[in-house]
CSV table of C-alpha atoms and ligand atoms in Angstrom, one decimal:
chain,number,residue,atom,x,y,z
D,262,MET,CA,0.0,0.0,0.0
D,263,GLU,CA,2.8,2.4,1.0
D,264,ASP,CA,4.5,1.9,-2.4
D,265,ARG,CA,1.4,2.9,-4.3
D,266,VAL,CA,0.9,6.0,-2.1
D,267,GLU,CA,4.5,7.0,-2.7
D,268,HIS,CA,4.1,6.4,-6.4
D,269,GLU,CA,1.0,8.5,-6.6
D,270,ARG,CA,2.7,11.2,-4.6
D,271,ARG,CA,5.7,11.2,-7.0
D,272,GLU,CA,3.3,11.3,-10.0
D,273,PHE,CA,1.6,14.3,-8.5
D,274,LEU,CA,4.8,16.1,-7.9
D,275,LYS,CA,6.1,15.3,-11.4
D,276,GLY,CA,2.8,16.8,-12.8
D,277,GLY,CA,3.4,20.0,-10.7
D,278,THR,CA,6.9,20.4,-11.9
D,279,ALA,CA,5.9,20.0,-15.5
D,280,ILE,CA,3.3,22.7,-15.3
D,281,ALA,CA,5.7,25.1,-13.6
D,282,ALA,CA,8.3,24.5,-16.3
D,283,THR,CA,5.9,25.1,-19.1
D,284,ALA,CA,4.5,28.2,-17.5
D,285,ALA,CA,8.0,29.6,-17.0
D,286,ALA,CA,8.7,29.1,-20.7
D,287,GLY,CA,5.7,31.4,-21.3
D,288,VAL,CA,3.7,28.7,-23.1
D,289,LEU,CA,1.0,28.3,-20.5
D,290,LEU,CA,-0.4,31.6,-19.5
D,291,ARG,CA,-3.6,30.7,-17.6
D,292,ALA,CA,-5.2,32.4,-14.6
D,293,PRO,CA,-4.5,30.7,-11.3
D,294,ALA,CA,-8.3,29.9,-10.9
D,295,ALA,CA,-8.3,28.0,-14.2
D,296,LEU,CA,-5.2,26.1,-13.1
D,297,ALA,CA,-6.9,25.2,-9.8
D,298,GLN,CA,-9.9,23.9,-11.8
D,299,GLN,CA,-7.5,21.5,-13.7
D,300,ALA,CA,-5.7,20.1,-10.7
D,301,LYS,CA,-7.0,16.9,-9.3
D,302,VAL,CA,-9.0,16.8,-6.1
D,303,LYS,CA,-6.8,15.2,-3.5
D,304,VAL,CA,-8.7,12.5,-1.5
D,305,GLY,CA,-7.0,11.1,1.6
D,306,VAL,CA,-8.2,7.6,2.4
D,307,MET,CA,-7.5,6.5,5.9
D,308,LEU,CA,-8.8,3.0,6.5
D,309,PRO,CA,-7.6,-0.4,7.9
D,310,TYR,CA,-6.1,-2.7,5.3
D,311,THR,CA,-4.6,-5.1,7.9
D,312,GLY,CA,-5.9,-6.7,11.1
D,313,THR,CA,-9.4,-7.7,12.1
D,314,PHE,CA,-11.1,-4.9,10.2
D,315,ALA,CA,-9.1,-5.3,6.9
D,316,ALA,CA,-12.0,-6.6,4.9
D,317,LEU,CA,-14.1,-3.6,6.0
D,318,GLY,CA,-11.5,-1.1,4.8
D,319,VAL,CA,-11.4,-2.9,1.4
D,320,ALA,CA,-15.2,-2.9,1.0
D,321,ILE,CA,-15.4,0.9,1.9
D,322,THR,CA,-12.6,1.6,-0.6
D,323,ASN,CA,-14.3,-0.4,-3.3
D,324,GLY,CA,-17.7,1.3,-2.7
D,325,PHE,CA,-16.2,4.8,-2.7
D,326,ARG,CA,-14.3,4.2,-6.0
D,327,LEU,CA,-17.4,2.7,-7.6
D,328,ALA,CA,-19.4,5.9,-6.9
D,329,ILE,CA,-16.5,8.0,-8.4
D,330,GLU,CA,-16.2,5.8,-11.4
D,331,GLU,CA,-20.0,6.0,-12.0
D,332,ARG,CA,-19.4,9.7,-12.5
D,333,GLY,CA,-16.7,9.0,-15.1
D,334,GLY,CA,-14.0,9.4,-12.5
D,335,LYS,CA,-14.6,13.1,-12.4
D,336,PRO,CA,-17.3,14.3,-10.0
D,337,GLY,CA,-18.0,18.0,-10.6
D,338,GLY,CA,-15.6,17.8,-13.6
D,339,ARG,CA,-12.5,17.1,-11.4
D,340,GLU,CA,-10.3,14.1,-11.5
D,341,ILE,CA,-9.5,12.4,-8.2
D,342,GLU,CA,-6.0,11.7,-6.9
D,343,TYR,CA,-5.9,9.2,-4.0
D,344,PHE,CA,-3.5,9.3,-1.0
D,345,THR,CA,-3.9,6.1,1.0
D,346,VAL,CA,-2.9,5.2,4.6
D,347,ASP,CA,-3.4,1.8,6.3
D,348,ASP,CA,-4.4,2.9,9.8
D,349,GLU,CA,-4.2,-0.7,11.1
D,350,SER,CA,-7.2,0.1,13.5
D,351,ASN,CA,-4.6,1.5,15.8
D,352,PRO,CA,-5.8,4.6,17.8
D,353,ALA,CA,-2.2,5.3,19.0
D,354,LYS,CA,-1.1,6.0,15.4
D,355,ALA,CA,-4.2,7.9,14.4
D,356,PRO,CA,-3.0,11.5,14.9
D,357,GLU,CA,0.2,10.8,13.0
D,358,ASN,CA,-1.6,9.1,10.2
D,359,ALA,CA,-4.2,11.9,9.9
D,360,ASN,CA,-1.4,14.5,9.9
D,361,ARG,CA,0.3,12.7,7.1
D,362,LEU,CA,-2.8,13.2,4.9
D,363,VAL,CA,-3.8,16.7,6.1
D,364,GLN,CA,-0.4,18.4,6.7
D,365,ARG,CA,2.0,16.5,4.5
D,366,ASP,CA,-0.1,15.6,1.5
D,367,LYS,CA,-2.5,18.5,1.9
D,368,VAL,CA,-5.5,16.5,0.9
D,369,ASP,CA,-8.8,18.4,0.1
D,370,VAL,CA,-10.9,15.8,1.8
D,371,VAL,CA,-10.4,12.8,4.1
D,372,ILE,CA,-12.4,9.6,3.8
D,373,GLY,CA,-12.0,7.4,7.0
D,374,THR,CA,-12.2,5.4,9.1
D,375,VAL,CA,-13.6,2.1,10.5
D,376,HIS,CA,-12.6,2.0,14.2
D,377,SER,CA,-14.1,4.5,16.7
D,378,GLY,CA,-10.9,5.0,18.7
D,379,VAL,CA,-9.0,5.8,15.5
D,380,ALA,CA,-11.7,8.3,14.5
D,381,MET,CA,-11.4,10.1,17.8
D,382,GLY,CA,-7.6,10.4,17.1
D,383,MET,CA,-8.4,11.8,13.6
D,384,ALA,CA,-11.0,14.3,15.0
D,385,LYS,CA,-8.6,16.6,16.8
D,386,VAL,CA,-6.3,16.9,13.7
D,387,ILE,CA,-9.1,17.4,11.3
D,388,ARG,CA,-11.1,19.9,13.4
D,389,GLU,CA,-8.0,22.0,13.8
D,390,ALA,CA,-7.1,21.9,10.1
D,391,GLY,CA,-10.8,22.4,9.0
D,392,THR,CA,-10.3,19.8,6.2
D,393,LEU,CA,-13.5,18.3,4.8
D,394,TRP,CA,-14.0,14.9,6.4
D,395,ILE,CA,-16.5,12.1,5.4
D,396,ASN,CA,-16.5,9.3,7.9
D,397,PRO,CA,-17.7,6.1,6.1
D,398,ASN,CA,-18.0,3.8,9.2
D,399,ALA,CA,-16.6,4.7,12.6
D,400,GLY,CA,-19.6,5.1,14.9
D,401,ALA,CA,-18.1,7.1,17.8
D,402,ASP,CA,-21.1,9.1,19.0
D,403,GLU,CA,-18.8,12.1,19.8
D,404,ILE,CA,-18.1,12.7,16.1
D,405,THR,CA,-21.6,13.9,15.5
D,406,GLY,CA,-22.1,14.8,19.1
D,407,PRO,CA,-19.8,17.2,21.1
D,408,LEU,CA,-17.2,17.1,18.3
D,409,CYS,CA,-19.7,18.0,15.5
D,410,ALA,CA,-18.5,20.7,13.1
D,411,PRO,CA,-19.4,22.2,9.7
D,412,ASN,CA,-16.6,20.2,7.9
D,413,ILE,CA,-17.4,16.8,9.5
D,414,PHE,CA,-19.9,14.5,7.8
D,415,ARG,CA,-20.8,10.8,8.2
D,416,SER,CA,-22.1,8.5,5.5
D,417,SER,CA,-22.6,5.6,8.0
D,418,PHE,CA,-24.2,5.6,11.5
D,419,SER,CA,-23.6,6.6,15.1
D,420,ASN,CA,-22.9,3.7,17.5
D,421,TRP,CA,-26.1,4.7,19.3
D,422,GLN,CA,-28.2,4.1,16.2
D,423,THR,CA,-27.1,0.5,15.6
D,424,THR,CA,-28.4,-1.0,18.9
D,425,TYR,CA,-31.0,1.4,20.3
D,426,ALA,CA,-33.8,-0.5,18.4
D,427,LEU,CA,-32.7,-3.9,19.6
D,428,GLY,CA,-34.5,-3.5,23.0
D,429,LYS,CA,-37.8,-3.4,21.2
D,430,VAL,CA,-36.8,-6.6,19.2
D,431,LEU,CA,-35.9,-8.5,22.3
D,432,LYS,CA,-39.1,-7.5,24.1
D,433,ALA,CA,-41.1,-8.7,21.1
D,434,ARG,CA,-39.3,-12.1,21.3
D,435,GLY,CA,-40.1,-12.3,25.1
D,436,HIS,CA,-36.5,-11.8,26.4
D,437,ARG,CA,-36.2,-9.6,29.5
D,438,ASN,CA,-32.8,-10.5,31.0
D,439,PRO,CA,-30.0,-10.6,28.4
D,440,VAL,CA,-26.3,-10.3,28.7
D,441,PHE,CA,-24.1,-8.2,26.3
D,442,ILE,CA,-20.7,-9.2,25.1
D,443,THR,CA,-18.3,-7.0,23.2
D,444,TRP,CA,-14.8,-5.6,22.8
D,445,LYS,CA,-13.7,-3.0,25.5
D,446,TYR,CA,-13.3,0.1,23.4
D,447,ALA,CA,-15.2,3.2,22.4
D,448,ALA,CA,-17.6,1.5,20.0
D,449,GLY,CA,-18.2,-1.6,22.2
D,450,GLU,CA,-19.1,0.6,25.2
D,451,GLN,CA,-21.4,2.9,23.2
D,452,VAL,CA,-23.3,0.2,21.4
D,453,LEU,CA,-23.8,-1.5,24.8
D,454,ALA,CA,-25.0,1.8,26.4
D,455,ALA,CA,-27.5,2.4,23.5
D,456,PHE,CA,-28.8,-1.1,23.7
D,457,ASN,CA,-29.3,-0.8,27.5
D,458,GLU,CA,-31.1,2.6,27.0
D,459,GLY,CA,-33.5,0.9,24.5
D,460,LEU,CA,-33.9,-2.2,26.7
D,461,LYS,CA,-34.8,-0.3,29.8
D,462,LYS,CA,-37.5,1.7,28.0
D,463,GLU,CA,-39.0,-1.7,27.1
D,464,GLY,CA,-38.9,-2.8,30.8
D,465,GLY,CA,-35.9,-5.2,30.4
D,466,THR,CA,-32.8,-5.5,32.5
D,467,LEU,CA,-29.2,-6.1,31.3
D,468,ILE,CA,-27.9,-8.7,33.7
D,469,ARG,CA,-24.2,-8.8,32.8
D,470,GLU,CA,-21.7,-6.8,30.7
D,471,LEU,CA,-18.9,-8.9,29.3
D,472,PHE,CA,-15.8,-7.4,27.8
D,473,LEU,CA,-12.5,-8.4,26.2
D,474,PRO,CA,-9.8,-6.1,24.9
D,475,PHE,CA,-9.9,-5.1,21.2
D,476,PRO,CA,-9.0,-7.0,19.0
D,477,GLN,CA,-8.7,-10.1,21.1
D,478,VAL,CA,-10.7,-13.2,20.0
D,479,GLU,CA,-10.1,-15.6,23.0
D,480,PHE,CA,-13.8,-15.9,23.8
D,481,GLN,CA,-13.8,-19.2,25.7
D,482,ALA,CA,-13.7,-17.9,29.3
D,483,LEU,CA,-16.6,-15.5,28.6
D,484,LEU,CA,-18.6,-18.1,26.8
D,485,THR,CA,-18.2,-20.4,29.8
D,486,GLU,CA,-19.4,-17.5,32.0
D,487,ILE,CA,-22.5,-17.1,29.8
D,488,ALA,CA,-23.3,-20.8,30.0
D,489,SER,CA,-23.2,-20.5,33.8
D,490,ILE,CA,-25.3,-17.3,34.0
D,491,LYS,CA,-28.0,-18.8,31.7
D,492,PRO,CA,-29.4,-15.5,30.4
D,493,ASP,CA,-32.6,-15.6,28.3
D,494,ALA,CA,-30.6,-14.0,25.4
D,495,VAL,CA,-27.1,-12.9,24.4
D,496,VAL,CA,-26.5,-9.7,22.5
D,497,ALA,CA,-23.1,-9.2,20.8
D,498,PHE,CA,-21.1,-6.4,19.1
D,499,PHE,CA,-18.2,-7.7,17.1
D,500,ALA,CA,-17.3,-7.0,13.4
D,501,GLY,CA,-15.0,-8.4,10.7
D,502,ALA,CA,-12.8,-11.4,11.4
D,503,GLY,CA,-13.5,-11.1,15.1
D,504,ALA,CA,-17.2,-11.5,14.5
D,505,ALA,CA,-16.7,-14.6,12.4
D,506,LYS,CA,-14.6,-16.2,15.1
D,507,PHE,CA,-17.2,-15.3,17.8
D,508,LEU,CA,-20.0,-16.9,15.8
D,509,LYS,CA,-18.0,-20.1,15.3
D,510,ASP,CA,-16.9,-20.2,19.0
D,511,TYR,CA,-20.5,-19.6,20.2
D,512,GLN,CA,-21.6,-22.7,18.2
D,513,ALA,CA,-18.6,-24.8,19.3
D,514,ALA,CA,-19.3,-23.9,22.9
D,515,GLY,CA,-22.8,-25.5,22.5
D,516,LEU,CA,-24.7,-22.3,23.1
D,517,LYS,CA,-26.2,-22.0,19.7
D,518,GLY,CA,-29.8,-23.3,19.8
D,519,LYS,CA,-29.8,-23.0,23.6
D,520,ILE,CA,-29.5,-19.3,24.2
D,521,PRO,CA,-30.7,-17.1,21.3
D,522,LEU,CA,-28.0,-14.7,19.9
D,523,TYR,CA,-28.7,-11.2,18.7
D,524,GLY,CA,-26.5,-8.3,17.8
D,525,SER,CA,-26.0,-5.1,15.8
D,526,GLY,CA,-25.8,-6.3,12.2
D,527,PHE,CA,-22.0,-6.1,12.1
D,528,LEU,CA,-22.0,-9.4,13.9
D,529,THR,CA,-23.2,-11.2,10.7
D,530,GLU,CA,-22.2,-8.7,8.0
D,531,GLY,CA,-19.7,-9.9,5.4
D,532,VAL,CA,-18.9,-13.1,7.3
D,533,LEU,CA,-21.7,-15.5,6.3
D,534,GLU,CA,-19.5,-17.3,3.7
D,535,ALA,CA,-16.8,-17.9,6.3
D,536,VAL,CA,-18.9,-19.2,9.2
D,537,GLY,CA,-20.9,-22.1,7.7
D,538,ASP,CA,-24.2,-22.5,9.6
D,539,ALA,CA,-22.9,-20.9,12.8
D,540,ALA,CA,-24.9,-17.7,12.1
D,541,GLU,CA,-28.1,-19.4,11.0
D,542,GLY,CA,-31.1,-17.8,12.5
D,543,VAL,CA,-29.2,-15.0,14.3
D,544,GLU,CA,-31.3,-11.8,14.3
D,545,THR,CA,-29.7,-8.4,14.1
D,546,THR,CA,-30.5,-4.7,13.5
D,547,LEU,CA,-28.7,-2.7,10.9
D,548,HIS,CA,-29.3,0.0,8.2
D,549,TYR,CA,-28.7,-2.5,5.3
D,550,GLY,CA,-29.5,-6.1,4.5
D,551,ASP,CA,-30.1,-8.6,1.8
D,552,GLY,CA,-33.3,-8.8,-0.3
D,553,LEU,CA,-34.3,-5.1,-0.3
D,554,ASP,CA,-35.0,-5.6,-4.0
D,555,THR,CA,-35.1,-1.9,-4.9
D,556,ARG,CA,-34.1,-0.4,-8.2
D,557,LYS,CA,-31.1,1.3,-6.6
D,558,ASP,CA,-29.9,-1.7,-4.6
D,559,ASN,CA,-30.2,-4.1,-7.5
D,560,ALA,CA,-28.2,-1.8,-9.8
D,561,PHE,CA,-25.6,-1.2,-7.1
D,562,ARG,CA,-25.2,-4.9,-6.4
D,563,LEU,CA,-24.8,-5.7,-10.1
D,564,ALA,CA,-22.2,-2.9,-10.6
D,565,TYR,CA,-20.3,-3.9,-7.5
D,566,ALA,CA,-20.2,-7.6,-8.4
D,567,LYS,CA,-19.1,-6.8,-11.9
D,568,ALA,CA,-16.3,-4.4,-10.7
D,569,TYR,CA,-14.9,-6.5,-7.8
D,570,ARG,CA,-16.2,-10.1,-8.4
D,571,MET,CA,-17.7,-10.2,-4.9
D,572,GLN,CA,-20.9,-9.2,-3.2
D,573,PRO,CA,-21.2,-5.9,-1.4
D,574,ASP,CA,-22.0,-5.5,2.3
D,575,VAL,CA,-23.0,-2.6,4.5
D,576,TYR,CA,-19.3,-1.3,4.5
D,577,ALA,CA,-19.3,-1.2,0.7
D,578,VAL,CA,-22.6,0.8,0.8
D,579,GLN,CA,-21.2,3.3,3.3
D,580,GLY,CA,-18.1,3.8,1.1
D,581,TYR,CA,-20.3,4.2,-1.9
D,582,ASP,CA,-22.5,6.8,-0.1
D,583,ALA,CA,-19.4,8.7,1.0
D,584,GLY,CA,-18.5,8.9,-2.7
D,585,GLN,CA,-22.0,10.0,-3.6
D,586,LEU,CA,-22.0,12.7,-0.8
D,587,LEU,CA,-18.7,14.1,-2.0
D,588,ALA,CA,-20.0,14.1,-5.6
D,589,VAL,CA,-23.1,16.1,-4.5
D,590,GLY,CA,-20.8,18.7,-3.0
D,591,LEU,CA,-18.3,18.9,-5.9
D,592,GLU,CA,-21.1,19.0,-8.5
D,593,ALA,CA,-22.8,21.9,-6.6
D,594,VAL,CA,-19.6,24.0,-6.9
D,595,LYS,CA,-18.6,22.7,-10.3
D,596,GLY,CA,-15.5,21.1,-8.9
D,597,ASP,CA,-14.2,24.2,-7.0
D,598,ILE,CA,-13.6,22.5,-3.7
D,599,GLY,CA,-12.2,25.8,-2.3
D,600,SER,CA,-15.8,27.1,-2.3
D,601,LYS,CA,-16.4,25.5,1.1
D,602,ALA,CA,-19.6,27.2,2.2
D,603,PRO,CA,-21.8,26.4,-0.8
D,604,MET,CA,-20.2,22.9,-1.0
D,605,ILE,CA,-21.1,22.2,2.6
D,606,LYS,CA,-24.6,23.6,2.2
D,607,ALA,CA,-25.2,21.3,-0.8
D,608,MET,CA,-23.9,18.3,1.2
D,609,GLU,CA,-25.9,19.0,4.4
D,610,THR,CA,-29.1,19.3,2.4
D,611,ALA,CA,-28.5,16.4,0.1
D,612,ARG,CA,-30.9,13.5,-0.3
D,613,ILE,CA,-28.7,10.5,-1.0
D,614,ASP,CA,-30.2,7.8,-3.2
D,615,SER,CA,-28.5,4.9,-1.4
D,616,PRO,CA,-28.7,1.1,-1.9
D,617,ARG,CA,-29.9,1.0,1.7
D,618,GLY,CA,-32.8,3.4,0.9
D,619,ALA,CA,-32.7,7.2,0.5
D,620,TRP,CA,-31.3,9.1,3.5
D,621,THR,CA,-30.8,12.7,4.6
D,622,LEU,CA,-28.5,14.2,7.2
D,623,SER,CA,-29.4,15.4,10.6
D,624,ARG,CA,-28.3,18.9,11.7
D,625,ALA,CA,-25.2,17.2,13.2
D,626,HIS,CA,-24.3,15.7,9.7
D,627,ASN,CA,-25.3,12.2,10.6
D,628,PRO,CA,-27.6,10.0,8.4
D,629,VAL,CA,-31.2,9.6,9.6
D,630,LEU,CA,-31.7,5.8,9.0
D,631,ASP,CA,-34.3,3.2,8.6
D,632,ILE,CA,-33.1,0.4,10.9
D,633,TYR,CA,-33.9,-3.0,9.5
D,634,LEU,CA,-34.5,-6.2,11.4
D,635,ARG,CA,-32.5,-9.0,9.6
D,636,LYS,CA,-32.2,-12.7,10.1
D,637,ALA,CA,-29.2,-14.8,8.9
D,638,VAL,CA,-30.7,-17.4,6.5
D,639,GLY,CA,-28.1,-19.4,4.5
D,640,LYS,CA,-25.7,-16.9,3.0
D,641,GLN,CA,-28.0,-13.9,3.4
D,642,ASN,CA,-28.8,-11.4,6.1
D,643,LYS,CA,-32.4,-11.3,5.0
D,644,VAL,CA,-34.4,-8.2,5.7
D,645,MET,CA,-37.5,-9.2,7.8
D,646,GLY,CA,-38.9,-5.7,8.3
D,647,ILE,CA,-38.1,-2.3,9.7
D,648,ALA,CA,-37.2,-2.3,13.4
D,649,TRP,CA,-37.2,1.5,13.6
D,650,LYS,CA,-38.3,4.0,10.9
D,651,ALA,CA,-36.1,7.1,10.3
D,652,LEU,CA,-34.0,6.8,13.5
D,653,ALA,CA,-32.0,10.0,14.1
D,654,ASP,CA,-29.0,10.0,16.5
D,655,PRO,CA,-29.9,12.3,19.4
D,656,ALA,CA,-26.6,14.2,18.7
D,657,ARG,CA,-26.1,14.9,22.4
D,658,GLY,CA,-23.7,17.7,23.0
D,659,CYS,CA,-23.6,19.0,19.3
D,660,ARG,CA,-23.7,22.7,19.3
D,661,ALA,CA,-22.7,23.5,15.7
X,810,LIG,C1,-16.4,1.2,15.2
X,810,LIG,O1,-15.3,1.0,15.8
X,810,LIG,O2,-17.0,2.3,15.3
X,810,LIG,C2,-17.0,0.1,14.4
X,810,LIG,C3,-16.2,-0.9,13.9
X,810,LIG,C4,-16.7,-1.9,13.1
X,810,LIG,C5,-18.1,-1.9,12.8
X,810,LIG,C6,-18.9,-0.9,13.4
X,810,LIG,C7,-18.3,0.1,14.2
């Protein structure tokens, strides 16, 4: 990945040198504004390409590039130049990685990331620099809460949105005393808190919170604890390779079929091929799923499968929508990404025609989402209905 980044960087610098040399020879006498129109829009992509969330980073990248290619590679008439960083889902490296894109490469817009802790590390750098940022996954509630800002957008979800509706689902299934199991980091803690908030409103009680450090996958001790507690349901938040391992371990521990398993949809998203029948019947809530059978989703799935020879998942959709949102902004200002105020205005009032269903942004720049109830059936996360219509994040603490 690093090699390609460096290559792209050298190509960019070579281009700049050539223009300067020609201009100096008096051949190219254009106004600076016209030159600016010709330069490529610099897109900094900060995503995980290694580790437990690697597949998520790839899907987001694929989706984003597809949206750009559907516009002939030139949204708003401007070509795109990519600067890519593998953030390894490592919060400790996040400020340095974000600075590479913002200060060194001087990108016009940052697309990233997956991990909530990494997003928190990016936020300080990006807020200070005022660079446009579209977050295509990381759910950290703060990003569209106390840290909300005119230059910060999300094309995905807040952690709160992904599990708040699950309390209602559990009540409908007759479960009142579940346990919650997750990684101990920002996203795990926030999805747990949102689930608990929804559950309490429905009269249920969370009887145990079970954590292991991110990105560990040694679930055995916690599964043994679950077997001894005997809750009426288990709710889990894991994603990527960690989710696949959890599903297999849950089955191997003999819990599948004994204690019903639920989760935010990340638990079963993008992993069904890998887990055999370990996920069969697991119900989850998420803002995307299989079998929506809409014109937009069918066209997207076909185009994605043709381009990448694989099926898209929610991460691909979020990347695609990040590309669509950026395109709305660029098209509104005819590619002049320096025209920040009208570009932001166009983006915040956009209606994104998404494979998940059309969405708009809240005042905190977070998508208002239909949350689907899904069930894992064979290799599909089949949409069974809408668990919550037009769920907006409460944006607690956002004063922008
Ligand atoms: C997060 O860290 O925000 C996150 C990671 C994977 C899936 C969903 C959320």
